[in-house]
Coordinates of C-alpha atoms in Angstrom, one line a residue:
M1 CA 120.0 98.7 106.4
I2 CA 119.9 100.7 103.2
K3 CA 116.5 102.3 102.6
A4 CA 115.1 102.4 99.1
S5 CA 113.9 105.7 97.9
S6 CA 111.7 106.9 95.0
V7 CA 114.8 108.2 93.2
L8 CA 115.2 106.3 89.9
N9 CA 119.0 106.1 90.2
S10 CA 119.1 105.4 93.9
I11 CA 121.4 102.4 93.4
P12 CA 124.0 104.4 91.4
A13 CA 123.6 107.2 94.0
V14 CA 124.4 104.8 96.9
L15 CA 127.5 103.5 94.9
S16 CA 128.5 107.1 94.2
K17 CA 128.3 107.9 97.9
A18 CA 130.5 104.8 98.7
A19 CA 133.0 105.8 96.0
S20 CA 133.3 109.3 97.5
K21 CA 133.7 107.9 101.1
F22 CA 136.1 105.1 100.2
A23 CA 137.8 106.8 97.2
V24 CA 141.3 105.4 97.5
K25 CA 140.3 102.0 98.9
N26 CA 140.3 99.0 96.7
A27 CA 136.9 98.3 95.2
M28 CA 138.1 95.3 93.2
V29 CA 141.1 93.0 93.5
L30 CA 142.0 91.1 90.4
D31 CA 143.5 87.6 90.0
T32 CA 146.5 89.3 88.3
G33 CA 147.3 91.0 91.6
A34 CA 146.2 94.4 90.3
S35 CA 143.5 96.4 91.9
I36 CA 140.9 99.0 91.0
S37 CA 140.1 101.8 93.5
Y38 CA 136.6 103.1 94.2
R39 CA 137.5 106.4 92.5
D40 CA 138.8 104.6 89.4
M41 CA 135.8 102.3 89.3
A42 CA 133.4 105.3 89.5
W43 CA 135.3 106.9 86.6
D44 CA 135.1 103.7 84.5
I45 CA 131.3 103.4 85.2
S46 CA 130.7 107.1 84.2
R47 CA 132.6 106.6 80.9
T48 CA 130.5 103.5 80.1
A49 CA 127.3 105.3 81.1
K50 CA 128.2 108.3 78.9
L51 CA 128.9 106.0 76.0
L52 CA 125.4 104.4 76.3
R53 CA 123.7 107.8 76.6
N54 CA 125.5 109.0 73.5
C55 CA 123.9 106.0 71.7
G56 CA 120.5 107.2 72.8
I57 CA 120.1 104.6 75.5
G58 CA 118.2 105.5 78.6
R59 CA 115.2 104.7 80.7
N60 CA 113.1 103.3 77.9
N61 CA 115.7 100.8 76.9
K62 CA 117.1 97.4 77.9
V63 CA 120.7 96.4 77.7
A64 CA 121.8 92.8 77.6
V65 CA 124.9 92.0 79.7
F66 CA 126.5 88.6 79.5
V67 CA 127.8 88.0 83.1
D68 CA 131.0 86.6 84.3
S69 CA 133.3 87.4 87.3
S70 CA 135.2 90.1 85.5
P71 CA 135.5 93.7 86.7
Q72 CA 134.0 94.7 83.3
T73 CA 130.8 92.9 84.2
I74 CA 130.5 94.7 87.5
E75 CA 131.2 98.2 86.0
T76 CA 128.9 97.6 83.0
F77 CA 126.1 96.5 85.3
Y78 CA 126.3 99.7 87.3
A79 CA 126.7 101.8 84.2
V80 CA 123.4 100.4 82.7
L81 CA 121.6 101.2 86.0
N82 CA 123.2 104.7 85.9
T83 CA 121.5 105.4 82.6
G84 CA 118.1 104.3 83.9
A85 CA 118.0 101.4 81.4
V86 CA 117.1 97.9 82.5
A87 CA 120.0 95.4 82.7
V88 CA 119.1 92.0 81.1
L89 CA 121.6 89.6 82.7
M90 CA 122.5 86.3 81.1
R91 CA 125.1 83.7 81.5
Y92 CA 127.3 82.3 78.7
D93 CA 126.0 78.7 79.2
L94 CA 122.7 79.6 77.4
S95 CA 122.3 78.1 73.9
E96 CA 122.1 80.2 70.8
R97 CA 118.4 79.3 70.5
E98 CA 117.7 80.2 74.1
I99 CA 119.5 83.5 73.7
A100 CA 117.6 84.3 70.4
E101 CA 114.3 83.7 72.3
I102 CA 115.4 86.0 75.1
F103 CA 116.4 88.7 72.6
E104 CA 113.1 88.4 70.8
A105 CA 111.3 88.8 74.1
E106 CA 113.4 91.7 75.6
N107 CA 114.5 93.5 72.4
P108 CA 117.7 94.9 73.9
S109 CA 119.1 98.2 72.4
A110 CA 122.6 97.3 73.3
V111 CA 124.6 94.2 74.1
F112 CA 127.8 93.7 76.1
I113 CA 129.6 90.4 75.4
R114 CA 133.1 89.0 75.2
S115 CA 134.5 89.0 71.6
E116 CA 135.0 85.3 71.6
Y117 CA 131.3 84.8 72.1
L118 CA 130.0 87.2 69.5
E119 CA 128.4 84.4 67.5
L120 CA 125.8 84.1 70.4
V121 CA 124.3 87.5 69.5
P122 CA 121.4 86.8 67.1
R123 CA 122.2 87.9 63.6
L124 CA 118.9 89.7 63.2
S125 CA 119.4 91.7 66.4
R126 CA 119.4 95.5 65.7
A127 CA 121.4 96.6 68.7
F128 CA 124.7 98.2 69.5
V129 CA 127.1 95.4 70.3
F130 CA 130.0 96.2 72.6
E131 CA 132.9 94.0 73.3
M132 CA 133.1 93.3 77.0
A133 CA 136.6 94.7 77.5
D134 CA 138.4 97.4 79.6
N135 CA 135.6 99.9 80.2
R136 CA 138.1 102.7 79.4
V137 CA 138.5 101.5 75.9
L138 CA 135.1 100.2 74.9
K139 CA 134.5 99.8 71.3
S140 CA 131.3 99.1 69.3
V141 CA 131.5 96.2 66.9
D142 CA 128.1 97.0 65.4
K143 CA 126.7 100.6 65.3
N144 CA 123.2 99.7 64.4
L145 CA 120.7 101.0 67.0
A146 CA 117.5 99.2 67.5
S147 CA 114.7 101.1 65.7
S148 CA 112.1 100.2 68.2
P149 CA 113.6 100.1 71.7
A150 CA 111.7 98.1 74.3
I151 CA 109.5 100.2 76.5
I152 CA 109.6 99.3 80.2
N153 CA 106.1 99.1 81.5
A154 CA 106.8 99.6 85.2
A155 CA 106.2 102.3 87.6
A156 CA 108.9 104.8 88.4
G157 CA 110.5 104.8 91.8
K158 CA 111.5 102.1 94.1
D159 CA 109.3 99.4 92.5
R160 CA 110.5 100.0 89.0
I161 CA 112.2 97.0 87.4
C162 CA 115.9 97.7 87.1
A163 CA 117.3 94.3 86.1
V164 CA 116.0 90.9 84.9
T165 CA 118.0 87.7 85.1
Y166 CA 117.8 84.6 82.8
F167 CA 119.3 81.5 84.2
R168 CA 119.1 77.7 83.9
G169 CA 116.8 76.3 86.4
E170 CA 115.4 72.9 87.2
E171 CA 115.1 70.3 84.5
N172 CA 117.5 72.4 82.4
S173 CA 114.8 75.0 81.6
V174 CA 115.6 78.7 81.3
E175 CA 113.9 80.7 84.0
Y176 CA 113.3 84.4 84.4
H177 CA 113.4 86.7 87.4
A178 CA 112.7 90.4 87.6
L179 CA 114.4 92.6 90.2
S180 CA 113.0 95.9 91.2
N181 CA 115.0 98.9 92.4
E182 CA 113.8 98.2 95.9
R183 CA 114.8 94.5 95.7
L184 CA 118.3 95.4 94.4
L185 CA 118.8 97.7 97.4
E186 CA 117.6 95.0 99.7
L187 CA 120.1 92.5 98.1
G188 CA 122.9 95.0 98.9
S189 CA 121.8 95.6 102.5
S190 CA 123.1 93.8 105.6
K191 CA 119.7 92.3 106.1
A192 CA 120.0 90.2 103.0
K193 CA 123.3 88.6 103.9
D194 CA 121.8 85.5 105.5
E195 CA 119.0 85.1 102.9
K196 CA 119.1 82.2 100.5
S197 CA 119.8 83.4 96.9
I198 CA 116.8 83.5 94.6
D199 CA 119.1 82.3 91.7
V200 CA 122.7 82.2 90.7
L201 CA 122.8 85.7 89.1
A202 CA 120.9 87.3 92.0
E203 CA 123.4 85.8 94.4
Y204 CA 126.2 87.3 92.3
I205 CA 124.6 90.7 92.4
R206 CA 123.9 90.4 96.1
R207 CA 127.6 89.8 96.8
I208 CA 128.7 92.7 94.7
L209 CA 126.2 95.2 96.0
S210 CA 126.7 94.3 99.6
A211 CA 130.5 94.5 99.4
L212 CA 130.7 97.7 97.3
F213 CA 128.1 99.6 99.3
A214 CA 130.1 98.7 102.5
G215 CA 133.4 99.9 101.1
K216 CA 134.8 96.4 100.8
A217 CA 136.8 94.9 97.9
V218 CA 135.3 92.5 95.4
N219 CA 137.4 89.6 94.0
A220 CA 137.3 89.7 90.2
S221 CA 139.1 88.0 87.4
M222 CA 140.3 89.2 84.0

């Protein structure tokens, strides 16, 4: 059982420890047959986190991440947590109207999305927009930083909100769920393995966290 601490970046710290312990082991196995080691994954994450920090993004910001099963999603999610920002996780099956409403509510300072879905980013959004691509060659497609970044009104430490998920629930409605640092650690612990998922994205996170914390490989696609 992984115990949550009051350290803001306790999740990246746990991953960093795993990367050090399992450095040359495969962290992700791709459908192409290629693989990414823990050491290389940690390097990719650090580069993405540095990029975000260079854009002025940190604890008082939110970063929208469109989620799929790619290694880029996994690395980007960890990089956002590494900066202390809150990850706003969304799926590509949301409509433009629904996404616009989420952006208005969350006011993300940066967005990670695949280039073929750029039209989903609201035109009035004043955020850095990054193509969801190889985390070693990330490029910004819009260098306009939000002038009024969203402030996270949550206590520091284990109960601080680290990620929020937007997903399609019953009756086709869009539902919201907030995940605290403590809850994210619980999702990655052995105790959570037999629990029912709270939603599709939380289940996705749980599988990634529990595998990578334990030094196991995650199946990912390009």
